[in-house]
Each structure stands twice: as C-alpha cells, then as structure tokens.
PDB file of C-alpha atoms and ligand atoms in Angstrom:
ATOM      1  CA  MET A   1     -36.871  39.526-111.051  1.00  0.00           C
ATOM      2  CA  GLY A   2     -33.624  36.856-110.325  1.00  0.00           C
ATOM      3  CA  ILE A   3     -34.595  33.573-109.956  1.00  0.00           C
ATOM      4  CA  ILE A   4     -34.784  33.355-106.663  1.00  0.00           C
ATOM      5  CA  GLU A   5     -37.543  35.728-106.755  1.00  0.00           C
ATOM      6  CA  LYS A   6     -38.791  34.087-109.463  1.00  0.00           C
ATOM      7  CA  LEU A   7     -38.368  30.488-107.218  1.00  0.00           C
ATOM      8  CA  ARG A   8     -41.031  32.393-104.259  1.00  0.00           C
ATOM      9  CA  LEU A   9     -44.751  32.305-104.007  1.00  0.00           C
ATOM     10  CA  ASP A  10     -45.254  34.796-101.799  1.00  0.00           C
ATOM     11  CA  ASN A  11     -49.845  35.377-102.071  1.00  0.00           C
ATOM     12  CA  LYS A  12     -49.786  32.965-104.553  1.00  0.00           C
ATOM     13  CA  LYS A  13     -53.250  30.363-102.797  1.00  0.00           C
ATOM     14  CA  ALA A  14     -52.894  26.783-102.568  1.00  0.00           C
ATOM     15  CA  PHE A  15     -53.801  23.760-102.163  1.00  0.00           C
ATOM     16  CA  VAL A  16     -52.999  20.496-102.127  1.00  0.00           C
ATOM     17  CA  THR A  17     -54.136  16.347-100.934  1.00  0.00           C
ATOM     18  CA  GLY A  18     -53.428  14.190 -99.609  1.00  0.00           C
ATOM     19  CA  GLY A  19     -51.827  16.782 -97.657  1.00  0.00           C
ATOM     20  CA  ALA A  20     -52.283  15.277 -93.779  1.00  0.00           C
ATOM     21  CA  ARG A  21     -48.853  13.546 -93.917  1.00  0.00           C
ATOM     22  CA  GLY A  22     -45.932  11.968 -96.120  1.00  0.00           C
ATOM     23  CA  ILE A  23     -45.176  13.408 -99.869  1.00  0.00           C
ATOM     24  CA  GLY A  24     -47.791  15.755 -99.175  1.00  0.00           C
ATOM     25  CA  TYR A  25     -47.531  16.441 -95.990  1.00  0.00           C
ATOM     26  CA  ASN A  26     -44.444  17.781 -96.651  1.00  0.00           C
ATOM     27  CA  ILE A  27     -45.248  19.531-100.225  1.00  0.00           C
ATOM     28  CA  THR A  28     -47.172  22.084 -97.610  1.00  0.00           C
ATOM     29  CA  LEU A  29     -45.257  22.989 -96.307  1.00  0.00           C
ATOM     30  CA  ALA A  30     -42.633  23.709 -99.432  1.00  0.00           C
ATOM     31  CA  LEU A  31     -45.300  25.963-100.580  1.00  0.00           C
ATOM     32  CA  ALA A  32     -46.008  26.861 -97.224  1.00  0.00           C
ATOM     33  CA  GLU A  33     -42.050  28.348 -96.020  1.00  0.00           C
ATOM     34  CA  ALA A  34     -42.256  29.532-100.135  1.00  0.00           C
ATOM     35  CA  GLY A  35     -44.550  32.010 -98.722  1.00  0.00           C
ATOM     36  CA  ALA A  36     -47.796  30.467 -99.741  1.00  0.00           C
ATOM     37  CA  ASP A  37     -50.871  30.071 -97.994  1.00  0.00           C
ATOM     38  CA  VAL A  38     -51.787  26.408 -98.292  1.00  0.00           C
ATOM     39  CA  ALA A  39     -55.017  24.503 -98.001  1.00  0.00           C
ATOM     40  CA  ILE A  40     -54.135  20.853 -96.987  1.00  0.00           C
ATOM     41  CA  VAL A  41     -57.282  18.439 -98.269  1.00  0.00           C
ATOM     42  CA  ASP A  42     -57.340  15.584 -96.500  1.00  0.00           C
ATOM     43  CA  MET A  43     -59.938  12.730 -95.551  1.00  0.00           C
ATOM     44  CA  ASP A  44     -58.588  12.387 -92.064  1.00  0.00           C
ATOM     45  CA  GLU A  45     -59.573  15.771 -91.006  1.00  0.00           C
ATOM     46  CA  SER A  46     -57.921  15.539 -87.933  1.00  0.00           C
ATOM     47  CA  THR A  47     -54.063  14.541 -88.575  1.00  0.00           C
ATOM     48  CA  ALA A  48     -55.316  16.879 -91.331  1.00  0.00           C
ATOM     49  CA  LYS A  49     -55.497  19.648 -88.351  1.00  0.00           C
ATOM     50  CA  THR A  50     -52.654  18.245 -86.874  1.00  0.00           C
ATOM     51  CA  SER A  51     -49.902  19.183 -89.690  1.00  0.00           C
ATOM     52  CA  ALA A  52     -52.583  22.536 -90.382  1.00  0.00           C
ATOM     53  CA  GLU A  53     -51.039  24.154 -86.703  1.00  0.00           C
ATOM     54  CA  GLU A  54     -47.552  22.443 -87.054  1.00  0.00           C
ATOM     55  CA  ILE A  55     -47.154  23.709 -90.426  1.00  0.00           C
ATOM     56  CA  ALA A  56     -48.423  26.313 -90.181  1.00  0.00           C
ATOM     57  CA  LYS A  57     -46.902  27.605 -86.920  1.00  0.00           C
ATOM     58  CA  GLN A  58     -43.537  26.865 -88.502  1.00  0.00           C
ATOM     59  CA  THR A  59     -43.728  29.284 -91.766  1.00  0.00           C
ATOM     60  CA  GLY A  60     -45.929  31.824 -90.191  1.00  0.00           C
ATOM     61  CA  LYS A  61     -48.536  30.824 -92.826  1.00  0.00           C
ATOM     62  CA  LYS A  62     -52.868  30.985 -93.796  1.00  0.00           C
ATOM     63  CA  ILE A  63     -53.173  26.501 -93.322  1.00  0.00           C
ATOM     64  CA  ILE A  64     -56.310  26.155 -93.034  1.00  0.00           C
ATOM     65  CA  ALA A  65     -57.098  21.582 -92.969  1.00  0.00           C
ATOM     66  CA  VAL A  66     -60.196  20.652 -95.608  1.00  0.00           C
ATOM     67  CA  LYS A  67     -62.015  17.961 -95.016  1.00  0.00           C
ATOM     68  CA  ALA A  68     -62.718  15.769 -98.429  1.00  0.00           C
ATOM     69  CA  ASP A  69     -62.615  12.242-100.611  1.00  0.00           C
ATOM     70  CA  VAL A  70     -61.555  12.980-103.910  1.00  0.00           C
ATOM     71  CA  THR A  71     -63.429  10.345-105.484  1.00  0.00           C
ATOM     72  CA  LYS A  72     -66.589  12.237-104.369  1.00  0.00           C
ATOM     73  CA  LYS A  73     -67.810  15.084-107.203  1.00  0.00           C
ATOM     74  CA  ALA A  74     -69.427  16.773-104.133  1.00  0.00           C
ATOM     75  CA  ASP A  75     -66.960  17.148-101.664  1.00  0.00           C
ATOM     76  CA  VAL A  76     -64.334  18.398-104.122  1.00  0.00           C
ATOM     77  CA  ASP A  77     -66.857  21.263-105.125  1.00  0.00           C
ATOM     78  CA  ALA A  78     -66.525  21.830-101.458  1.00  0.00           C
ATOM     79  CA  MET A  79     -63.273  21.512-100.874  1.00  0.00           C
ATOM     80  CA  ILE A  80     -62.499  24.319-104.365  1.00  0.00           C
ATOM     81  CA  ASP A  81     -66.013  26.190-102.253  1.00  0.00           C
ATOM     82  CA  SER A  82     -64.463  26.819 -98.584  1.00  0.00           C
ATOM     83  CA  VAL A  83     -60.382  27.171-100.064  1.00  0.00           C
ATOM     84  CA  LEU A  84     -61.588  29.716-101.621  1.00  0.00           C
ATOM     85  CA  LYS A  85     -63.813  31.497 -99.425  1.00  0.00           C
ATOM     86  CA  ALA A  86     -60.308  31.559 -97.274  1.00  0.00           C
ATOM     87  CA  PHE A  87     -58.182  32.705 -99.962  1.00  0.00           C
ATOM     88  CA  GLY A  88     -60.055  34.380-102.096  1.00  0.00           C
ATOM     89  CA  ARG A  89     -58.883  32.491-104.977  1.00  0.00           C
ATOM     90  CA  ILE A  90     -56.461  29.522-106.264  1.00  0.00           C
ATOM     91  CA  ASP A  91     -52.827  29.752-107.580  1.00  0.00           C
ATOM     92  CA  VAL A  92     -51.580  26.621-107.206  1.00  0.00           C
ATOM     93  CA  ALA A  93     -53.811  22.555-106.983  1.00  0.00           C
ATOM     94  CA  PHE A  94     -51.298  19.861-106.070  1.00  0.00           C
ATOM     95  CA  CYS A  95     -53.333  16.999-106.485  1.00  0.00           C
ATOM     96  CA  ASN A  96     -51.512  14.283-104.635  1.00  0.00           C
ATOM     97  CA  ALA A  97     -53.864  11.529-102.998  1.00  0.00           C
ATOM     98  CA  GLY A  98     -53.241   8.537-104.030  1.00  0.00           C
ATOM     99  CA  ILE A  99     -53.247   4.795-102.906  1.00  0.00           C
ATOM    100  CA  ALA A 100     -51.192   1.475-103.694  1.00  0.00           C
ATOM    101  CA  LEU A 101     -52.899  -1.304-103.827  1.00  0.00           C
ATOM    102  CA  ASN A 102     -51.045  -4.869-104.213  1.00  0.00           C
ATOM    103  CA  VAL A 103     -53.314  -7.946-105.853  1.00  0.00           C
ATOM    104  CA  PRO A 104     -51.924 -10.221-108.217  1.00  0.00           C
ATOM    105  CA  ALA A 105     -54.198  -9.179-111.072  1.00  0.00           C
ATOM    106  CA  GLU A 106     -55.732 -12.634-111.358  1.00  0.00           C
ATOM    107  CA  GLU A 107     -57.075 -13.038-108.029  1.00  0.00           C
ATOM    108  CA  MET A 108     -58.124  -9.083-108.331  1.00  0.00           C
ATOM    109  CA  THR A 109     -62.153  -8.229-107.473  1.00  0.00           C
ATOM    110  CA  LEU A 110     -63.259  -5.680-109.675  1.00  0.00           C
ATOM    111  CA  GLU A 111     -63.782  -3.750-106.663  1.00  0.00           C
ATOM    112  CA  ASP A 112     -59.975  -3.806-105.704  1.00  0.00           C
ATOM    113  CA  TRP A 113     -59.389  -2.162-109.089  1.00  0.00           C
ATOM    114  CA  ASN A 114     -62.365   0.628-109.202  1.00  0.00           C
ATOM    115  CA  LYS A 115     -60.759   2.169-105.917  1.00  0.00           C
ATOM    116  CA  VAL A 116     -57.708   2.389-106.662  1.00  0.00           C
ATOM    117  CA  ILE A 117     -58.274   4.306-110.077  1.00  0.00           C
ATOM    118  CA  ASN A 118     -61.070   5.946-108.317  1.00  0.00           C
ATOM    119  CA  ILE A 119     -59.025   7.974-105.042  1.00  0.00           C
ATOM    120  CA  ASN A 120     -55.646   7.940-108.210  1.00  0.00           C
ATOM    121  CA  LEU A 121     -56.872   8.479-111.408  1.00  0.00           C
ATOM    122  CA  THR A 122     -60.429  10.048-110.828  1.00  0.00           C
ATOM    123  CA  GLY A 123     -60.020  12.122-108.343  1.00  0.00           C
ATOM    124  CA  VAL A 124     -57.020  13.840-109.573  1.00  0.00           C
ATOM    125  CA  PHE A 125     -58.766  14.284-112.375  1.00  0.00           C
ATOM    126  CA  LEU A 126     -61.801  16.002-110.815  1.00  0.00           C
ATOM    127  CA  THR A 127     -59.494  17.668-108.287  1.00  0.00           C
ATOM    128  CA  ALA A 128     -57.663  19.234-112.171  1.00  0.00           C
ATOM    129  CA  GLN A 129     -61.530  19.965-113.074  1.00  0.00           C
ATOM    130  CA  ALA A 130     -62.710  21.494-110.731  1.00  0.00           C
ATOM    131  CA  ALA A 131     -59.828  23.616-109.841  1.00  0.00           C
ATOM    132  CA  GLY A 132     -59.366  24.474-113.667  1.00  0.00           C
ATOM    133  CA  LYS A 133     -62.688  25.996-114.228  1.00  0.00           C
ATOM    134  CA  VAL A 134     -61.258  28.420-110.695  1.00  0.00           C
ATOM    135  CA  MET A 135     -57.529  29.343-112.280  1.00  0.00           C
ATOM    136  CA  ILE A 136     -59.339  29.610-115.839  1.00  0.00           C
ATOM    137  CA  LYS A 137     -61.793  32.319-114.498  1.00  0.00           C
ATOM    138  CA  GLN A 138     -58.547  33.854-113.069  1.00  0.00           C
ATOM    139  CA  GLY A 139     -57.057  33.865-115.928  1.00  0.00           C
ATOM    140  CA  GLY A 140     -54.194  31.529-114.926  1.00  0.00           C
ATOM    141  CA  GLY A 141     -52.422  28.583-112.155  1.00  0.00           C
ATOM    142  CA  SER A 142     -51.060  25.551-111.930  1.00  0.00           C
ATOM    143  CA  ILE A 143     -51.665  21.864-111.387  1.00  0.00           C
ATOM    144  CA  ILE A 144     -49.291  19.464-110.793  1.00  0.00           C
ATOM    145  CA  ASN A 145     -49.908  15.402-109.471  1.00  0.00           C
ATOM    146  CA  THR A 146     -48.566  13.184-108.035  1.00  0.00           C
ATOM    147  CA  ALA A 147     -48.177  10.771-110.473  1.00  0.00           C
ATOM    148  CA  SER A 148     -44.873   7.657-109.740  1.00  0.00           C
ATOM    149  CA  MET A 149     -41.981   5.773-111.436  1.00  0.00           C
ATOM    150  CA  SER A 150     -44.606   3.079-111.586  1.00  0.00           C
ATOM    151  CA  ALA A 151     -46.387   5.397-114.089  1.00  0.00           C
ATOM    152  CA  HIS A 152     -43.316   3.875-116.893  1.00  0.00           C
ATOM    153  CA  ILE A 153     -42.091   1.073-115.337  1.00  0.00           C
ATOM    154  CA  VAL A 154     -43.717  -2.622-113.629  1.00  0.00           C
ATOM    155  CA  ASN A 155     -42.349  -2.278-110.518  1.00  0.00           C
ATOM    156  CA  VAL A 156     -40.822  -6.134-108.778  1.00  0.00           C
ATOM    157  CA  PRO A 157     -41.564  -8.505-107.111  1.00  0.00           C
ATOM    158  CA  GLN A 158     -45.312  -6.155-105.580  1.00  0.00           C
ATOM    159  CA  PRO A 159     -47.773  -7.210-107.310  1.00  0.00           C
ATOM    160  CA  GLN A 160     -50.209  -3.473-108.438  1.00  0.00           C
ATOM    161  CA  CYS A 161     -50.942  -3.351-111.526  1.00  0.00           C
ATOM    162  CA  SER A 162     -53.938  -1.543-110.663  1.00  0.00           C
ATOM    163  CA  TYR A 163     -51.319   1.608-109.092  1.00  0.00           C
ATOM    164  CA  ASN A 164     -49.127   1.039-112.335  1.00  0.00           C
ATOM    165  CA  ALA A 165     -52.023   1.661-115.213  1.00  0.00           C
ATOM    166  CA  SER A 166     -53.426   4.560-112.754  1.00  0.00           C
ATOM    167  CA  LYS A 167     -50.513   6.589-112.292  1.00  0.00           C
ATOM    168  CA  ALA A 168     -49.370   6.293-116.520  1.00  0.00           C
ATOM    169  CA  GLY A 169     -53.535   7.125-116.366  1.00  0.00           C
ATOM    170  CA  VAL A 170     -52.663  10.061-114.577  1.00  0.00           C
ATOM    171  CA  ILE A 171     -48.963  11.622-116.796  1.00  0.00           C
ATOM    172  CA  GLN A 172     -51.662  11.111-119.791  1.00  0.00           C
ATOM    173  CA  LEU A 173     -53.658  13.223-118.358  1.00  0.00           C
ATOM    174  CA  THR A 174     -51.625  16.058-117.008  1.00  0.00           C
ATOM    175  CA  LYS A 175     -50.661  15.881-120.840  1.00  0.00           C
ATOM    176  CA  SER A 176     -54.035  16.335-122.113  1.00  0.00           C
ATOM    177  CA  LEU A 177     -54.371  19.330-119.339  1.00  0.00           C
ATOM    178  CA  ALA A 178     -51.958  20.421-120.155  1.00  0.00           C
ATOM    179  CA  VAL A 179     -52.551  21.053-124.365  1.00  0.00           C
ATOM    180  CA  GLU A 180     -56.194  21.709-123.716  1.00  0.00           C
ATOM    181  CA  TRP A 181     -56.172  24.875-121.188  1.00  0.00           C
ATOM    182  CA  ALA A 182     -52.211  26.140-122.431  1.00  0.00           C
ATOM    183  CA  LEU A 183     -53.631  29.546-123.796  1.00  0.00           C
ATOM    184  CA  LYS A 184     -55.831  29.803-120.985  1.00  0.00           C
ATOM    185  CA  ASN A 185     -53.288  30.287-118.765  1.00  0.00           C
ATOM    186  CA  VAL A 186     -53.584  27.265-116.839  1.00  0.00           C
ATOM    187  CA  ARG A 187     -50.143  24.822-116.968  1.00  0.00           C
ATOM    188  CA  VAL A 188     -50.195  21.323-115.776  1.00  0.00           C
ATOM    189  CA  ASN A 189     -47.183  18.603-115.016  1.00  0.00           C
ATOM    190  CA  SER A 190     -46.690  15.543-113.610  1.00  0.00           C
ATOM    191  CA  ILE A 191     -44.539  14.695-110.552  1.00  0.00           C
ATOM    192  CA  SER A 192     -43.032  10.461-110.512  1.00  0.00           C
ATOM    193  CA  PRO A 193     -41.555   9.873-107.998  1.00  0.00           C
ATOM    194  CA  GLY A 194     -39.016   6.594-106.806  1.00  0.00           C
ATOM    195  CA  TYR A 195     -39.988   4.574-103.461  1.00  0.00           C
ATOM    196  CA  ILE A 196     -40.413   7.007-100.859  1.00  0.00           C
ATOM    197  CA  GLY A 197     -39.890   6.521 -96.772  1.00  0.00           C
ATOM    198  CA  THR A 198     -43.550   7.254 -96.474  1.00  0.00           C
ATOM    199  CA  ASP A 199     -46.814   5.643 -94.923  1.00  0.00           C
ATOM    200  CA  LEU A 200     -48.233   4.768 -97.793  1.00  0.00           C
ATOM    201  CA  ILE A 201     -44.762   2.359 -97.650  1.00  0.00           C
ATOM    202  CA  MET A 202     -43.661   1.979 -93.501  1.00  0.00           C
ATOM    203  CA  ASN A 203     -46.862   1.527 -92.113  1.00  0.00           C
ATOM    204  CA  SER A 204     -47.514  -1.785 -95.393  1.00  0.00           C
ATOM    205  CA  PRO A 205     -46.850  -5.529 -93.751  1.00  0.00           C
ATOM    206  CA  LEU A 206     -46.742  -6.440 -97.563  1.00  0.00           C
ATOM    207  CA  LEU A 207     -44.206  -3.837 -99.079  1.00  0.00           C
ATOM    208  CA  LYS A 208     -41.493  -2.519 -95.892  1.00  0.00           C
ATOM    209  CA  PRO A 209     -40.199  -5.954 -95.238  1.00  0.00           C
ATOM    210  CA  LEU A 210     -39.726  -5.984 -99.514  1.00  0.00           C
ATOM    211  CA  ILE A 211     -37.563  -2.509 -98.809  1.00  0.00           C
ATOM    212  CA  GLU A 212     -34.186  -3.821 -98.674  1.00  0.00           C
ATOM    213  CA  LYS A 213     -34.220  -5.502-102.276  1.00  0.00           C
ATOM    214  CA  TRP A 214     -35.782  -2.064-103.639  1.00  0.00           C
ATOM    215  CA  CYS A 215     -32.185  -0.904-102.525  1.00  0.00           C
ATOM    216  CA  ALA A 216     -30.274  -3.947-103.986  1.00  0.00           C
ATOM    217  CA  GLN A 217     -32.342  -2.273-107.087  1.00  0.00           C
ATOM    218  CA  SER A 218     -31.802   1.046-106.900  1.00  0.00           C
ATOM    219  CA  PRO A 219     -28.205   2.910-107.895  1.00  0.00           C
ATOM    220  CA  LEU A 220     -27.945   5.055-105.174  1.00  0.00           C
ATOM    221  CA  HIS A 221     -29.617   1.582-102.928  1.00  0.00           C
ATOM    222  CA  ARG A 222     -31.125   3.929-100.483  1.00  0.00           C
ATOM    223  CA  LEU A 223     -35.566   5.283-100.260  1.00  0.00           C
ATOM    224  CA  GLY A 224     -35.798   8.298-101.738  1.00  0.00           C
ATOM    225  CA  LYS A 225     -36.893  11.292 -98.645  1.00  0.00           C
ATOM    226  CA  PRO A 226     -40.461  12.901 -98.508  1.00  0.00           C
ATOM    227  CA  GLU A 227     -38.269  16.393 -98.052  1.00  0.00           C
ATOM    228  CA  GLU A 228     -36.255  15.482-101.760  1.00  0.00           C
ATOM    229  CA  LEU A 229     -39.629  16.420-103.655  1.00  0.00           C
ATOM    230  CA  GLN A 230     -39.734  19.958-101.458  1.00  0.00           C
ATOM    231  CA  ALA A 231     -37.533  21.646-104.351  1.00  0.00           C
ATOM    232  CA  ILE A 232     -39.456  20.768-107.825  1.00  0.00           C
ATOM    233  CA  ALA A 233     -43.056  21.370-105.732  1.00  0.00           C
ATOM    234  CA  VAL A 234     -41.526  25.283-105.607  1.00  0.00           C
ATOM    235  CA  TYR A 235     -40.023  25.705-109.405  1.00  0.00           C
ATOM    236  CA  LEU A 236     -43.527  24.119-110.885  1.00  0.00           C
ATOM    237  CA  ALA A 237     -45.707  25.203-108.851  1.00  0.00           C
ATOM    238  CA  GLY A 238     -44.486  29.320-109.399  1.00  0.00           C
ATOM    239  CA  ASP A 239     -42.983  31.484-112.737  1.00  0.00           C
ATOM    240  CA  ALA A 240     -39.870  29.825-112.075  1.00  0.00           C
ATOM    241  CA  SER A 241     -41.784  27.347-114.424  1.00  0.00           C
ATOM    242  CA  ALA A 242     -43.999  29.841-116.791  1.00  0.00           C
ATOM    243  CA  PHE A 243     -42.429  27.860-120.115  1.00  0.00           C
ATOM    244  CA  THR A 244     -42.866  24.496-118.159  1.00  0.00           C
ATOM    245  CA  THR A 245     -46.442  22.754-118.558  1.00  0.00           C
ATOM    246  CA  GLY A 246     -47.492  18.801-120.223  1.00  0.00           C
ATOM    247  CA  SER A 247     -44.015  17.147-118.607  1.00  0.00           C
ATOM    248  CA  ASP A 248     -43.516  14.548-115.672  1.00  0.00           C
ATOM    249  CA  PHE A 249     -40.380  14.848-113.451  1.00  0.00           C
ATOM    250  CA  GLY A 250     -38.916  12.798-112.427  1.00  0.00           C
ATOM    251  CA  ILE A 251     -37.889  12.272-109.584  1.00  0.00           C
ATOM    252  CA  ASP A 252     -36.221   8.591-108.517  1.00  0.00           C
ATOM    253  CA  GLY A 253     -32.123   7.972-108.023  1.00  0.00           C
ATOM    254  CA  ALA A 254     -31.778   6.664-111.324  1.00  0.00           C
ATOM    255  CA  PHE A 255     -34.459   4.468-110.603  1.00  0.00           C
ATOM    256  CA  THR A 256     -36.057   4.145-114.256  1.00  0.00           C
ATOM    257  CA  CYS A 257     -32.830   4.477-116.431  1.00  0.00           C
ATOM    258  CA  ILE A 258     -31.512   0.838-115.335  1.00  0.00           C
TER     259      ILE A 258
HETATM  260  P1  NAD B   1     -49.484   8.598 -97.663  1.00  0.00           P
HETATM  261  O1  NAD B   1     -50.759   7.302 -97.745  1.00  0.00           O
HETATM  262  O2  NAD B   1     -48.457   8.630 -96.989  1.00  0.00           O
HETATM  263  O3  NAD B   1     -50.478  10.267 -97.713  1.00  0.00           O
HETATM  264  C1  NAD B   1     -51.915   9.594 -98.422  1.00  0.00           C
HETATM  265  C2  NAD B   1     -52.316  11.057 -97.641  1.00  0.00           C
HETATM  266  O4  NAD B   1     -53.658  11.004 -98.850  1.00  0.00           O
HETATM  267  C3  NAD B   1     -52.972  10.627 -97.241  1.00  0.00           C
HETATM  268  O5  NAD B   1     -52.952  11.435 -95.928  1.00  0.00           O
HETATM  269  C4  NAD B   1     -54.680   9.358 -96.883  1.00  0.00           C
HETATM  270  O6  NAD B   1     -55.305  10.248 -96.077  1.00  0.00           O
HETATM  271  C5  NAD B   1     -55.288  10.680 -97.963  1.00  0.00           C
HETATM  272  N1  NAD B   1     -56.541  10.263 -99.441  1.00  0.00           N
HETATM  273  C6  NAD B   1     -56.109   8.834 -99.711  1.00  0.00           C
HETATM  274  N2  NAD B   1     -56.604   8.830-100.497  1.00  0.00           N
HETATM  275  C7  NAD B   1     -57.623   9.539 -99.902  1.00  0.00           C
HETATM  276  C8  NAD B   1     -58.787  10.379-100.785  1.00  0.00           C
HETATM  277  N3  NAD B   1     -59.227   9.957-101.685  1.00  0.00           N
HETATM  278  N4  NAD B   1     -58.760  11.541-100.404  1.00  0.00           N
HETATM  279  C9  NAD B   1     -58.551  12.470-100.141  1.00  0.00           C
HETATM  280  N5  NAD B   1     -57.387  11.933 -99.397  1.00  0.00           N
HETATM  281  C10 NAD B   1     -57.303  10.926 -99.274  1.00  0.00           C
HETATM  282  O7  NAD B   1     -48.932   8.262 -98.681  1.00  0.00           O
HETATM  283  P2  NAD B   1     -47.400   8.923 -99.943  1.00  0.00           P
HETATM  284  O8  NAD B   1     -46.981   7.953 -99.094  1.00  0.00           O
HETATM  285  O9  NAD B   1     -47.352  10.208 -98.609  1.00  0.00           O
HETATM  286  O10 NAD B   1     -48.045   9.634-101.461  1.00  0.00           O
HETATM  287  C11 NAD B   1     -49.071  10.067-102.011  1.00  0.00           C
HETATM  288  C12 NAD B   1     -48.694  10.358-103.330  1.00  0.00           C
HETATM  289  O11 NAD B   1     -47.979  10.001-104.025  1.00  0.00           O
HETATM  290  C13 NAD B   1     -49.647   9.592-103.462  1.00  0.00           C
HETATM  291  O12 NAD B   1     -50.295  10.073-104.349  1.00  0.00           O
HETATM  292  C14 NAD B   1     -48.916   7.858-104.190  1.00  0.00           C
HETATM  293  O13 NAD B   1     -49.406   7.040-105.214  1.00  0.00           O
HETATM  294  C15 NAD B   1     -47.288   9.296-104.616  1.00  0.00           C
HETATM  295  N6  NAD B   1     -46.266   8.085-104.728  1.00  0.00           N
HETATM  296  C16 NAD B   1     -45.744   7.462-103.668  1.00  0.00           C
HETATM  297  C17 NAD B   1     -44.453   7.294-103.650  1.00  0.00           C
HETATM  298  C18 NAD B   1     -43.562   6.187-102.241  1.00  0.00           C
HETATM  299  O14 NAD B   1     -42.956   5.360-102.357  1.00  0.00           O
HETATM  300  N7  NAD B   1     -44.179   6.871-100.633  1.00  0.00           N
HETATM  301  C19 NAD B   1     -43.825   6.546-105.176  1.00  0.00           C
HETATM  302  C20 NAD B   1     -44.505   7.279-105.581  1.00  0.00           C
HETATM  303  C21 NAD B   1     -45.699   7.396-105.502  1.00  0.00           C
END
C-alpha cells in the first residue's frame, strides 16, 4: 500500500471532543475528508448539530453530534455508548476540548484552578480512558490529545498558570497511556499548537488585544490557522503512523524555538 493510501481513513470511526468549532471543527472536517465517519462531541449542542450538518454535506460522510461535558464521567460514558450505537466501533478518539483562564497566580481561586484542570486534564483522562477501554477490546485504535505550546513555554504577557500546568499534564498523561497501552495496539499522541486564530482567542476581550504582541514575538509574525493542524490530525489518526506513539507534535511556527 502506498503512503497516500495509508493516509486515508476510509471505514474508520472517530470522535472529536470540542468539535463544534475552532480547532476541533477543522479536525473533524479533515478526518471526514480523509474518509472517516465522525462524532462531534461538545457541550454546545446546537453549534455541534449545525457543524455536523455542514461537514456531512461537504464530505458525504456520516457526522453526528453528541452532547457531553467531558468533566462528567456519566456524560463521557453515555457519549461512548452513543458513538458505538451509531458507528459500531471507535478507531480514533481526539480529546481536544479545552479552555483558557487568564488570572494572576496570586489571585486565582481554587474554583478557577479546578475549572481549567477539570476540563483540560481530567476531561482528557476521562475521555481517553473510556475510548481506550473500547479500543483495547477491539484490538486497537488511535487517541490524540490536544496539548499546547503552553506545555513547553510560559506565554507572556497574559497570566495563565493553570492552563500551562494542565497542558503539561496532558503531555505526560499521553506518554503514560502510550506506554501502558503499547502492546494493546492503542497508540496515544498529542499535538501542541501555537497561537491559532479561533474563538478562544478572537472572542476573548483580554487575549484579542495581545495578538499584535504575540505576532511580534513569533518567528513567522502571524497566528496559525486551524486548518494548519489538519494534516497532523489525519496522519496520527490512521495507519500511516503505526510506529508513532507517545509523541508530542509541536505546530507553532517556531514559536517555541526562541
Ligand atoms: P474554542 O474555544 O474555539 O473551542 C473549544 C470547544 O470546546 C467549544 O466548542 C466548546 O463548547 C467545547 N468545550 C469546552 N468545554 C467543554 C467541555 N467541558 N466538554 C465538552 N466540550 C467543551 O477553542 P480552540 O481554540 O478550538 O481550542 C481547542 C483546543 O486547542 C483546546 O484544548 C485549547 O486549549 C487548544 N489550543 C488552542 C490554541 C489556540 O491558540 N486557539 C493553542 C493551543 C492549544
């Protein structure tokens, strides 16, 4: 089989958390364009439904919307049941839902801290654990977690210690699961995007004014586009990456080089 054929995801069944918009939307679109049926898993049910309809129309694949809060184990378990009911199996789990909170460390309440850790780290664990159980039974699968360049550097000037800590946790969780599940044929990798122009940044009154500063700091002098994460998603999801597990892929326009 040639490499382009190996990159195809025909007959694969996937889900993407936080898939209603932004990076997750673009990843869902990419997996579907490569041939997979995909479930968009999101707290925001109405946007998830609209996005699923759009992507189904564009790609001709089966795209469903499943409402779930990744911090709630009961929601995650029910989501897995819905995906299995619709698709029969789960080959690809993209654990991507995440939020950022910008609060100086000395002012951060325990509630603020827990909110970010619960979604960004515990949510990834609950989702990967539930998908991993299915994949182990099936004989294999690929789990991809969205970390961040913030796992590797401390962004400035905005204060975001809980976000940075949560994303560093995602990378070490990814490596731990990759080692535990290596012989069960379940691969686990992460991606670490740099600044990407999604709602997370564009709709934040605090972050939007900082874009100029970040672009000045960045060797490429621009934000990334969500579609610039699509190729790595397709690579990691499918058989082309059979020897790739426990790795983190930085896609940040060389931001972390300086
Ligand atoms: P976004 O805010 O545009 O989209 C996030 C999606 O996740 C939304 O649809 C939201 O409804 C959903 N979501 C939030 N909490 C949820 C929960 N508890 N359960 C289920 N769904 C939930 O964000 P984005 O920019 O697309 O970011 C996606 C991921 O990429 C996040 O993990 C983020 O930390 C990471 N990331 C983003 C950037 C960036 O610059 N945008 C950079 C590096 C990493």
